[in-house]
XYZ file of C-alpha atoms in Angstrom:
749
model
C 125.063 106.437 96.110
C 122.264 105.098 94.562
C 120.785 106.162 91.319
C 118.068 105.466 88.775
C 117.812 104.364 85.169
C 115.594 103.110 82.928
C 116.042 102.530 79.556
C 112.766 102.415 76.452
C 112.327 98.018 77.366
C 110.904 98.951 81.013
C 107.900 100.240 79.589
C 105.976 97.572 80.648
C 105.572 96.450 77.349
C 105.063 99.567 75.751
C 103.930 98.199 72.237
C 100.993 100.977 71.962
C 99.610 97.034 74.052
C 96.580 97.371 75.020
C 95.175 101.221 74.379
C 97.289 104.129 72.218
C 98.799 105.663 75.217
C 101.816 104.396 75.086
C 103.117 105.002 78.956
C 106.760 105.228 78.693
C 108.074 104.696 82.622
C 110.972 107.635 82.997
C 112.951 109.031 85.648
C 113.509 112.357 84.700
C 112.169 114.804 86.477
C 114.765 115.514 89.211
C 113.267 115.584 93.138
C 115.371 117.330 96.107
C 114.823 115.921 99.295
C 118.736 118.154 100.756
C 119.853 116.465 98.286
C 119.317 115.632 95.064
C 117.489 111.920 95.431
C 119.170 109.224 93.253
C 115.914 106.945 92.357
C 112.802 109.114 93.112
C 110.844 106.380 90.696
C 111.706 103.280 92.320
C 107.952 102.899 94.157
C 109.577 102.374 97.471
C 109.894 99.813 99.961
C 107.942 98.421 103.108
C 108.845 95.413 104.659
C 111.402 93.973 102.054
C 113.513 91.075 101.994
C 117.384 91.564 100.234
C 119.225 89.267 98.400
C 122.857 88.909 96.268
C 122.004 87.618 92.795
C 124.229 88.953 89.792
C 121.616 90.325 87.663
C 123.413 91.897 84.723
C 125.554 87.969 84.802
C 129.438 91.491 84.639
C 130.914 89.168 87.579
C 128.770 91.973 90.146
C 126.978 90.760 93.315
C 123.268 92.980 92.785
C 120.806 93.246 95.015
C 117.086 91.799 93.955
C 114.371 92.871 96.594
C 111.065 91.480 97.435
C 108.692 93.580 99.282
C 106.030 91.390 100.841
C 103.486 94.070 100.870
C 103.179 94.085 97.302
C 104.336 90.847 96.576
C 107.048 92.792 94.461
C 110.119 92.120 93.329
C 112.579 95.241 93.023
C 116.405 94.907 91.189
C 119.515 97.113 91.604
C 122.331 97.056 89.141
C 125.928 97.604 92.253
C 127.202 100.366 89.633
C 130.278 101.373 92.242
C 133.730 99.910 93.114
C 135.169 97.606 95.113
C 133.681 99.214 98.682
C 130.816 101.756 98.006
C 128.160 100.919 97.917
C 126.579 102.191 94.584
C 122.990 101.429 93.286
C 121.140 102.051 90.313
C 117.514 100.854 90.191
C 117.105 98.463 87.291
C 113.596 97.370 86.716
C 114.254 95.966 83.507
C 114.933 92.509 85.199
C 112.343 92.078 87.439
C 110.438 90.356 84.648
C 113.182 87.496 84.991
C 111.165 86.272 88.229
C 108.111 84.556 88.612
C 105.531 85.202 90.321
C 106.130 84.917 94.209
C 104.095 85.622 97.641
C 105.753 86.588 102.006
C 108.633 85.638 101.772
C 112.032 85.007 99.178
C 115.512 84.398 99.297
C 117.748 83.271 96.590
C 120.201 80.444 96.834
C 122.078 78.749 94.890
C 120.428 75.321 96.394
C 122.644 72.614 93.064
C 126.179 74.646 93.044
C 126.087 75.658 89.486
C 127.136 79.181 90.702
C 123.362 81.033 89.028
C 120.710 82.378 92.449
C 117.686 79.856 92.739
C 114.802 80.637 94.290
C 113.353 79.591 97.663
C 109.527 80.665 98.504
C 107.025 80.946 100.258
C 103.905 78.285 98.571
C 100.581 77.279 101.843
C 102.017 76.119 104.506
C 104.745 75.623 103.321
C 107.793 76.786 100.670
C 108.870 75.739 96.972
C 111.337 76.458 94.884
C 112.690 77.681 90.703
C 115.916 76.836 89.717
C 117.805 78.841 87.901
C 118.027 77.353 83.641
C 118.996 81.998 82.461
C 122.809 82.169 80.731
C 124.185 85.463 80.002
C 122.708 85.074 76.768
C 118.655 84.780 77.517
C 119.029 86.248 81.197
C 117.978 84.825 84.015
C 114.995 82.741 83.408
C 113.556 79.948 86.083
C 111.516 76.695 86.006
C 109.845 75.048 89.181
C 111.777 72.543 90.437
C 109.387 71.784 93.335
C 106.195 73.052 94.189
C 106.386 72.388 97.553
C 109.576 71.165 99.514
C 109.158 68.215 102.168
C 110.477 66.863 104.159
C 111.369 62.989 105.654
C 110.268 62.422 110.053
C 109.165 59.584 111.771
C 109.887 57.507 108.905
C 107.034 59.509 106.106
C 107.901 61.727 104.218
C 105.483 65.336 105.285
C 105.388 68.741 103.424
C 107.859 70.167 105.065
C 106.435 73.663 107.294
C 107.025 76.959 107.207
C 105.095 79.973 107.890
C 104.490 82.101 105.879
C 105.385 85.349 108.589
C 108.209 84.097 109.374
C 111.464 83.801 108.276
C 113.589 81.159 107.404
C 117.216 79.972 107.282
C 118.199 78.414 104.249
C 121.601 77.760 104.045
C 124.460 74.675 104.470
C 124.449 73.847 108.197
C 126.326 71.389 107.878
C 129.028 72.337 105.742
C 129.536 69.596 102.441
C 127.558 71.996 100.066
C 123.987 71.451 100.373
C 121.375 73.738 101.903
C 119.974 72.640 104.678
C 116.885 74.418 106.555
C 116.474 75.859 109.612
C 112.635 77.657 110.461
C 110.795 77.344 113.213
C 108.137 74.336 114.058
C 104.537 74.497 114.431
C 104.130 75.484 118.018
C 106.951 78.363 116.803
C 109.319 78.178 120.146
C 111.510 75.851 119.063
C 113.931 76.001 115.700
C 113.549 72.145 113.690
C 116.347 71.386 111.367
C 116.231 70.009 108.235
C 118.801 67.889 106.640
C 119.550 68.159 103.050
C 120.295 64.777 102.163
C 121.881 65.017 98.746
C 125.137 65.527 98.989
C 125.510 61.773 101.260
C 122.692 60.200 98.732
C 123.878 61.263 95.491
C 127.198 62.513 95.836
C 126.311 65.714 94.623
C 124.152 69.037 95.659
C 121.952 69.325 93.018
C 118.741 68.186 95.360
C 116.372 69.193 98.223
C 115.940 65.645 99.951
C 115.497 66.605 103.286
C 115.534 64.438 106.549
C 114.268 66.299 109.326
C 117.001 65.720 112.006
C 115.485 67.632 114.997
C 113.451 69.438 116.427
C 115.120 71.361 118.646
C 118.179 72.359 117.233
C 120.493 74.753 119.045
C 118.401 73.440 122.538
C 117.195 76.950 123.217
C 113.509 77.791 123.193
C 111.745 81.472 122.977
C 108.707 82.624 124.429
C 105.668 82.017 123.931
C 104.913 85.318 125.136
C 107.959 87.350 124.934
C 111.053 87.538 122.850
C 112.868 85.670 126.197
C 115.048 82.714 125.533
C 115.867 80.489 127.103
C 119.588 78.079 126.727
C 119.693 75.183 127.667
C 116.082 73.639 127.394
C 115.949 70.190 128.252
C 112.280 70.418 130.534
C 109.606 71.447 127.389
C 109.135 69.017 123.623
C 110.822 69.296 121.833
C 113.709 69.878 123.432
C 113.312 67.227 126.438
C 115.399 65.205 124.698
C 118.813 64.342 126.473
C 120.751 63.308 123.264
C 123.697 65.427 122.386
C 124.407 64.760 119.429
C 122.208 67.661 116.625
C 122.056 64.576 114.248
C 118.888 61.978 115.240
C 115.434 61.440 114.800
C 113.620 62.691 117.408
C 110.504 59.943 118.808
C 107.134 60.646 118.002
C 105.761 62.766 121.238
C 102.187 63.469 121.847
C 103.002 66.414 123.945
C 102.276 69.785 123.037
C 103.427 72.929 123.490
C 102.855 77.141 124.569
C 102.473 78.084 121.017
C 104.643 80.866 119.749
C 103.801 82.778 116.070
C 106.781 85.023 114.223
C 109.716 84.890 114.343
C 112.766 86.061 111.904
C 116.534 83.915 111.767
C 119.378 84.386 110.670
C 122.322 81.491 110.319
C 125.841 82.311 109.886
C 129.174 81.756 111.294
C 130.385 84.660 113.721
C 133.787 83.052 115.172
C 134.718 81.484 112.160
C 134.558 77.626 114.112
C 133.229 76.026 111.593
C 128.651 75.644 113.518
C 125.956 78.339 112.544
C 125.032 80.512 114.784
C 121.526 82.580 114.538
C 119.868 85.939 114.598
C 116.757 86.162 116.051
C 113.398 88.220 115.625
C 110.725 88.448 116.861
C 106.862 89.217 115.639
C 106.136 91.752 118.312
C 109.398 93.913 119.575
C 112.014 96.202 118.100
C 115.513 94.413 118.148
C 117.404 91.488 117.309
C 119.010 88.607 119.711
C 122.515 87.022 118.913
C 123.157 83.584 119.844
C 125.953 81.912 119.917
C 126.723 78.300 119.421
C 129.098 76.684 121.678
C 129.840 73.113 119.492
C 132.756 72.667 117.206
C 131.493 71.005 114.801
C 128.291 70.946 112.325
C 126.015 69.300 114.835
C 128.054 67.958 117.523
C 126.649 68.927 120.641
C 125.644 72.207 118.974
C 123.314 74.561 121.503
C 123.345 77.578 121.986
C 125.827 78.915 125.043
C 124.934 82.665 124.915
C 122.613 85.566 124.099
C 123.296 88.866 123.430
C 119.561 90.359 123.462
C 120.547 93.966 121.672
C 122.997 92.297 119.142
C 124.962 94.174 117.575
C 126.018 95.941 121.000
C 128.975 96.609 119.729
C 127.810 99.490 117.567
C 124.542 101.049 117.066
C 121.920 97.604 118.483
C 119.387 97.031 115.997
C 115.488 99.297 116.769
C 113.022 98.118 114.377
C 109.317 98.136 115.114
C 107.996 95.999 115.163
C 109.643 91.922 114.134
C 113.019 92.422 112.548
C 115.060 90.111 109.900
C 118.494 90.392 108.902
C 120.001 89.499 105.787
C 123.746 88.628 105.202
C 124.722 90.259 102.392
C 127.206 91.887 99.977
C 125.838 96.006 99.766
C 129.060 97.298 98.837
C 130.496 94.860 96.595
C 133.477 94.216 98.633
C 133.626 90.646 98.595
C 132.530 90.293 102.189
C 129.112 90.070 103.296
C 127.199 92.866 105.371
C 124.035 92.811 107.184
C 120.420 94.132 106.238
C 117.277 94.171 108.944
C 114.384 94.986 107.955
C 110.846 94.608 109.328
C 108.545 92.216 108.252
C 105.602 91.936 109.820
C 102.636 93.844 107.159
C 100.478 95.130 110.383
C 102.880 97.247 112.412
C 105.728 97.558 111.888
C 108.515 100.619 110.533
C 107.430 101.344 106.962
C 108.801 104.460 105.746
C 112.248 104.362 107.419
C 112.762 100.999 108.511
C 115.871 99.471 106.422
C 119.158 99.428 108.727
C 122.596 99.320 106.726
C 125.208 97.901 109.108
C 128.407 97.546 107.134
C 131.205 94.681 108.073
C 134.368 95.911 108.909
C 136.188 92.652 109.875
C 136.014 89.007 107.103
C 133.305 87.397 105.715
C 133.423 84.305 108.832
C 134.260 86.459 111.589
C 131.637 89.498 110.839
C 131.709 92.450 112.377
C 129.300 94.942 111.887
C 129.220 98.245 112.513
C 125.404 100.371 111.534
C 125.945 103.151 108.352
C 122.489 104.136 108.149
C 119.295 104.037 108.692
C 116.648 104.352 105.544
C 118.711 102.548 103.387
C 117.404 103.037 99.583
C 114.302 104.838 101.891
C 116.303 107.589 101.555
C 116.592 108.503 97.863
C 113.311 107.125 97.375
C 110.079 109.699 97.039
C 109.221 107.067 100.038
C 105.932 108.404 102.434
C 104.945 105.062 104.581
C 101.737 102.884 103.286
C 99.312 103.759 100.468
C 100.664 106.748 98.400
C 97.983 108.592 96.587
C 99.937 111.781 94.826
C 97.914 114.901 93.833
C 98.302 117.195 91.496
C 98.046 121.375 92.409
C 99.569 124.380 91.966
C 99.297 125.112 95.823
C 102.088 129.026 95.357
C 99.888 130.121 92.315
C 102.768 130.165 89.676
C 101.641 128.233 86.764
C 103.631 125.031 87.861
C 101.712 121.707 89.234
C 102.987 120.731 92.658
C 102.966 117.244 93.462
C 100.701 116.670 97.108
C 101.555 112.925 98.177
C 98.602 111.669 100.448
C 100.117 108.769 103.414
C 97.149 106.668 103.875
C 98.927 105.041 107.250
C 102.638 105.950 108.266
C 104.041 103.728 111.280
C 103.641 106.043 113.674
C 106.291 105.003 116.651
C 104.777 106.410 119.852
C 100.709 104.874 119.158
C 101.939 102.650 116.761
C 99.443 103.349 114.676
C 98.820 104.282 111.025
C 98.698 108.204 110.964
C 97.739 109.407 107.793
C 99.782 112.759 106.336
C 100.045 115.094 102.814
C 103.561 115.719 101.790
C 103.940 118.311 99.672
C 106.719 118.998 96.279
C 106.986 122.159 95.475
C 107.710 122.095 91.486
C 111.176 124.437 91.645
C 111.681 123.476 87.339
C 110.443 125.140 85.055
C 107.509 124.728 81.782
C 110.152 122.596 79.944
C 111.836 121.057 82.857
C 109.642 120.095 86.347
C 111.548 119.754 89.497
C 109.955 118.384 93.069
C 111.712 119.973 95.778
C 109.909 118.781 99.750
C 108.591 121.783 101.458
C 107.045 119.752 104.302
C 105.257 115.790 105.543
C 102.323 118.085 106.534
C 100.509 119.815 104.416
C 99.058 123.048 105.522
C 98.953 120.907 109.073
C 96.597 118.584 108.071
C 97.105 116.426 110.462
C 96.844 117.722 113.329
C 92.767 119.035 112.337
C 91.847 115.754 113.695
C 89.499 114.599 110.874
C 87.819 111.223 111.195
C 89.906 107.844 111.874
C 92.989 110.710 110.801
C 93.406 107.963 107.879
C 93.484 108.134 103.405
C 93.839 111.719 103.088
C 93.125 112.127 99.698
C 92.138 115.255 98.488
C 90.985 117.485 94.932
C 90.854 120.662 94.331
C 89.157 122.931 92.080
C 87.349 126.586 92.764
C 84.268 125.819 93.920
C 82.812 129.362 95.180
C 84.403 131.890 92.219
C 87.134 133.316 93.740
C 89.677 132.755 91.596
C 91.726 130.420 94.180
C 91.536 126.499 94.160
C 89.829 125.097 96.575
C 89.817 121.916 98.641
C 87.160 118.835 98.821
C 89.192 116.400 100.889
C 87.953 111.980 101.692
C 88.745 110.586 104.414
C 89.386 106.705 105.466
C 85.217 106.314 107.024
C 84.153 107.327 104.032
C 83.155 111.075 104.480
C 84.674 114.248 102.612
C 85.610 117.269 103.896
C 85.530 121.096 102.386
C 88.292 123.452 102.839
C 87.727 126.791 101.129
C 91.045 128.478 100.005
C 91.135 131.893 101.044
C 94.908 132.669 100.099
C 92.780 134.277 97.545
C 93.586 134.699 93.658
C 97.038 134.390 92.324
C 98.660 134.092 96.553
C 99.770 130.620 98.172
C 97.327 129.197 98.670
C 95.872 128.378 102.347
C 93.485 125.338 104.091
C 92.327 127.188 107.778
C 89.142 125.658 108.201
C 86.890 123.391 107.237
C 83.494 121.446 107.338
C 82.259 117.665 106.491
C 80.250 117.726 102.981
C 76.669 117.285 102.556
C 75.007 117.215 99.473
C 71.690 118.889 98.384
C 69.793 117.461 100.858
C 72.351 118.519 103.544
C 73.610 115.348 104.144
C 77.106 114.157 104.130
C 78.600 112.514 101.350
C 79.122 109.317 102.003
C 79.659 106.105 99.828
C 80.908 103.609 102.821
C 84.955 103.290 104.115
C 87.283 105.250 101.724
C 86.448 108.107 99.885
C 88.564 109.495 96.744
C 86.774 112.790 95.933
C 87.639 113.619 91.680
C 86.376 117.456 90.530
C 85.855 117.211 87.113
C 83.090 118.930 85.095
C 81.162 115.707 83.763
C 78.589 117.947 81.786
C 80.354 120.304 80.031
C 77.561 123.290 81.764
C 81.250 124.643 83.216
C 80.952 124.132 86.863
C 82.763 121.504 88.676
C 81.273 118.271 89.062
C 82.385 115.326 92.329
C 82.970 111.741 90.941
C 83.366 109.862 93.995
C 85.829 107.240 93.914
C 84.780 104.206 96.452
C 86.001 101.063 98.340
C 83.785 98.817 96.270
C 85.724 99.942 92.869
C 82.878 101.437 91.687
C 82.175 104.561 91.192
C 78.839 107.912 91.780
C 78.260 111.251 89.804
C 77.342 113.813 92.001
C 76.178 116.839 89.779
C 77.023 120.136 90.422
C 73.362 121.791 90.689
C 74.161 125.329 92.259
C 75.168 128.747 91.123
C 78.589 130.506 90.303
C 79.484 131.308 94.141
C 77.400 128.502 95.305
C 78.303 124.397 94.542
C 75.757 122.330 95.347
C 76.157 118.328 94.782
C 73.022 116.890 94.447
C 73.565 112.627 93.684
C 72.993 111.520 90.111
C 74.096 107.717 89.888
C 76.330 104.958 92.391
C 76.838 103.362 89.350
C 78.683 105.908 87.403
C 79.242 104.602 83.910
C 79.143 100.828 85.526
C 82.805 101.313 85.782
C 83.672 98.608 88.589
C 87.304 98.043 89.269
C 86.940 95.453 91.596
C 87.367 92.012 90.692
C 84.868 88.922 90.802
C 87.525 87.444 93.153
C 87.821 90.290 95.220
C 84.978 92.733 96.896
C 87.199 95.532 97.248
C 88.546 97.431 94.134
C 89.344 101.040 95.467
C 88.410 103.069 92.229
C 90.840 106.215 91.955
C 89.354 107.772 88.930
C 91.486 110.699 86.242
C 89.315 112.198 83.969
C 91.719 113.475 81.089
C 90.138 115.445 77.769
C 91.786 115.559 75.231
C 90.604 117.097 72.315
C 86.752 117.908 73.691
C 86.615 113.756 74.827
C 87.029 112.668 78.385
C 89.465 109.893 79.382
C 88.950 107.985 82.647
C 91.877 106.248 83.344
C 90.955 104.354 87.285
C 93.204 102.224 89.635
C 92.626 99.689 91.205
C 93.144 97.794 94.354
C 94.784 94.873 92.792
C 97.678 97.246 91.076
C 96.805 97.570 87.492
C 95.474 100.581 85.741
C 91.448 100.504 84.453
C 90.955 102.909 80.998
C 87.627 103.166 80.122
C 86.031 105.289 77.044
C 83.029 106.367 75.390
C 82.036 108.416 78.040
C 80.855 112.561 76.383
C 77.774 112.780 75.540
C 77.139 108.888 77.569
C 76.480 109.783 80.942
C 74.073 108.156 81.973
C 74.671 104.937 79.690
C 77.913 102.496 80.090
C 81.065 103.580 79.271
C 83.237 100.848 77.349
C 85.931 99.276 78.992
C 89.015 99.581 76.615
C 91.455 97.893 79.085
C 91.676 96.021 82.607
C 95.566 96.228 82.423
C 96.646 99.459 80.368
C 100.114 98.980 79.596
C 100.153 96.159 81.478
C 101.038 98.730 84.538
C 101.878 97.355 87.437
C 104.281 98.434 90.834
C 102.287 97.147 93.730
C 98.403 96.943 94.772
C 96.424 99.988 95.175
C 97.481 102.297 92.350
C 96.657 105.361 92.213
C 97.760 107.695 88.962
C 98.110 111.403 89.115
C 98.125 112.651 85.218
C 99.001 115.705 83.761
C 100.916 117.554 81.290
C 103.817 119.324 83.322
C 105.860 120.215 80.391
C 103.195 121.455 77.935
C 105.041 119.414 75.247
C 101.247 117.445 73.807
C 102.480 114.390 76.181
C 100.690 113.208 79.463
C 102.986 112.799 82.735
C 101.879 110.171 84.996
C 102.819 109.946 88.360
C 101.757 106.312 90.223
C 101.279 105.716 93.327
C 100.877 101.926 95.101
C 101.281 100.600 98.682
C 104.548 100.615 99.678
C 104.157 104.022 100.096
C 106.578 105.208 96.753
C 105.479 106.603 92.958
C 106.599 105.479 89.730
C 106.951 108.045 86.708
C 105.071 107.404 83.728
C 105.728 109.279 80.232
C 103.015 109.263 76.913
C 103.124 109.085 73.420
C 102.227 112.471 72.183
C 98.066 112.707 72.492
C 97.177 112.617 68.880
C 97.983 109.205 69.354
C 95.098 108.232 71.178
C 92.698 105.935 71.134
C 92.058 102.110 70.019
C 91.490 99.985 67.028
C 89.790 96.739 67.253
C 87.274 97.290 63.891
C 89.182 94.937 62.632
C 88.448 92.555 65.259
C 84.373 93.667 66.436
C 83.668 89.884 65.378
C 85.894 88.567 68.093
C 84.380 85.099 69.926
C 86.431 83.557 72.588
C 85.054 80.658 74.746
C 84.801 78.781 77.072
C 85.943 82.225 79.119
C 86.062 81.149 82.889
C 87.933 78.367 80.385
C 89.850 74.954 82.873
C 91.969 73.777 80.366
C 90.927 75.598 76.189
C 90.230 78.510 74.678
C 88.462 78.570 70.840
C 89.654 81.901 69.659
C 87.373 81.995 66.350
C 88.538 85.342 64.381
C 85.464 86.557 62.550
C 85.005 88.005 59.473
C 89.267 88.885 59.103
C 90.604 88.435 55.691
C 92.718 85.924 55.394
C 95.283 87.981 53.560
C 95.778 90.310 57.096
C 95.819 86.613 58.434
C 99.118 85.980 58.009
C 100.412 89.642 59.802
C 98.515 88.763 62.865
C 99.477 87.973 66.054
C 98.171 86.971 69.592
C 99.916 87.594 72.512
C 98.981 85.974 76.313
C 100.315 87.902 79.642
C 99.474 87.930 82.838
C 98.229 90.839 85.126
C 102.278 91.315 85.855
C 102.951 92.204 82.539
C 104.657 88.475 82.529
C 104.797 87.543 78.155
C 102.812 83.790 78.546
C 102.564 82.945 75.290
C 103.404 84.404 71.617
C 102.846 83.265 67.760
C 101.236 84.523 65.035
C 97.319 82.936 64.510
C 97.088 79.695 62.599
C 93.942 80.184 61.420
C 90.331 82.139 61.628
C 89.377 79.358 64.811
C 92.245 77.884 67.083
C 92.533 76.614 69.826
C 95.292 77.434 73.269
C 96.337 74.687 75.410
C 95.912 76.341 79.152
C 96.411 73.197 81.238
C 99.695 74.273 82.175
C 98.566 77.830 83.307
C 97.869 78.511 87.069
C 94.577 79.435 87.939
C 94.264 83.065 87.559
C 92.974 86.279 85.635
C 95.270 86.651 82.029
C 95.119 88.732 79.045
C 94.673 88.115 75.150
C 96.515 90.826 72.526
C 95.365 89.906 68.887
C 97.242 92.346 66.603
C 97.319 92.393 62.774
C 99.504 95.541 62.782
C 97.106 98.282 62.528
C 94.561 96.855 64.389
C 94.841 95.774 68.160
C 92.840 93.804 70.580
C 92.865 92.440 74.179
C 89.787 90.104 76.194
C 90.905 89.089 79.373
C 90.805 84.713 80.671
C 89.521 83.454 83.085
C 90.999 80.620 84.420
C 89.394 78.692 86.797
């Protein structure tokens, strides 16, 4: 059983940080998919990687998950009894981890009992040391910005591919952590021996020498996942020396190349030498290679292979590029096996996590298949790219939930296909509840619309017949009008469609990806069309028709001056949600980078430039391509927000009472920050702030993940902030005096 829990601290800093919406992450709305899902709002998993770590210092190994789709960390607490895989999703621990990319494995390299982090950096790997404790939680400092290794008498960077998964484990049994990884050619495994014990007598260092460029004496084919054992003809496997610990003489030979493999090293038969489980970028199965050596690194050639591992049970079959993770899943002290797809292109993205229970011992495992979609089956999980929308399908007065998927991997065609999942609201006005009905709402995927990728619907009564019609955007950039023929008070029926044209009869087209949103922006009693776009801007089409015929006339392709693309990224993927609060419009937009942008100064200012209140609203971030759907589901004057992301799941938030919406910035109207962009420091000039307010004025610097980088009282009206220790990128500086708050984006170049 897997459960979900949240605390008030998980609000992603809900200290009314940059707006007064005060969105709080919650899990109080039940979701039923056959049975009650235990963590429906955890946000989904595409290509996850798994490691054990004791998150809450209670002596039980929990699970850390790194999803390479969004480079997103997720944390799960084990709450079951020994032998029972029972978890709660606990995102409050995610902020303890540093930013990582592509792959991440937690391994205790310095023998202090705390898991450290090995993760990708350009061309290789880097390491963060865990310096935390039970009092302050897990804290990490950069121990090695680049892993290096000695080879042929000189030290250079250790090559580890961004698409591979290395084995980071003690190969030779001396307690320090070695590395096995496919080399640049991708056909043979390099063995990088840690010399910490040999050099210092302790295991707390990361001092490597490349001992073998063909460890295991096998070679993987350049064109398939077949393995040649005892290869002695191809470089670098053509050295006849049997001892695995030797420095191979330099050679100018070049072999064929093979890219994309995963390596899991473990001892399958308790003979003291490491065997290997390999996954390949183009194949769904995994291969077990058994080591014929009798002692670590002594004639350690692989002597047999099982291309359908594990052959004693249901073998691994995951499209494509499977990777294995040797972790204790059920808290019995014996490590089990989790397998998940690793490629971000062309892999299973909905039911890809396989769980194998170890029914033997830790050092001589027997893995037995338990289930697919581990963790995923307890979440709302539609594939890659979830786009939620509220719509009352059955006209019962309760908003139902539609979740479009930009692309679910199709095992037949090996291509992504878009669907819209339908969750009926089977609860009440005070207590909503969503029950899964179908993953292909109105059989829309069967209509052959465009490229059948990235559907995004919006709803409104466009023909004045009392029911809500649909406009459906799609990847090709066109939108489709689908009339609701169900009739007022009846369940919706959408069985016809036509391409959506403007007032000239030309198809409405704003470039690839169309995110339509119907709203009476000019408050003339009919629904206008605002189109979110790949560029990050908005196009406004005024409804110039009559009561029974909607005609959309383009007014501007740069509505409000809105742009959610970043200076370093030409794409924005603006997904708009207009909120009418006390007859005043507010706008919240999703974006490709995953943050939410909040604009005001909209009312009566359609032709003007809107005010960007915050580009990282509330520091909310659950993954890239954020897609908000916002509505007061419980009729309590507080908004619920369901937020989609590229991993294909959803998160749930609730706002503060709507009367609190607004931002007080008058006290900082003369604030100046310069230079911006900056390199080494910025100067903050608070302007005309009264000296009596200085004692209550504080500043906080956040990164775009919502992590607090700096917090202090302001020392004077004009002061400097040292940025020399920070990485290049975008940061947010918040200044508050208790009653007023403002924020500014800081760019470090």
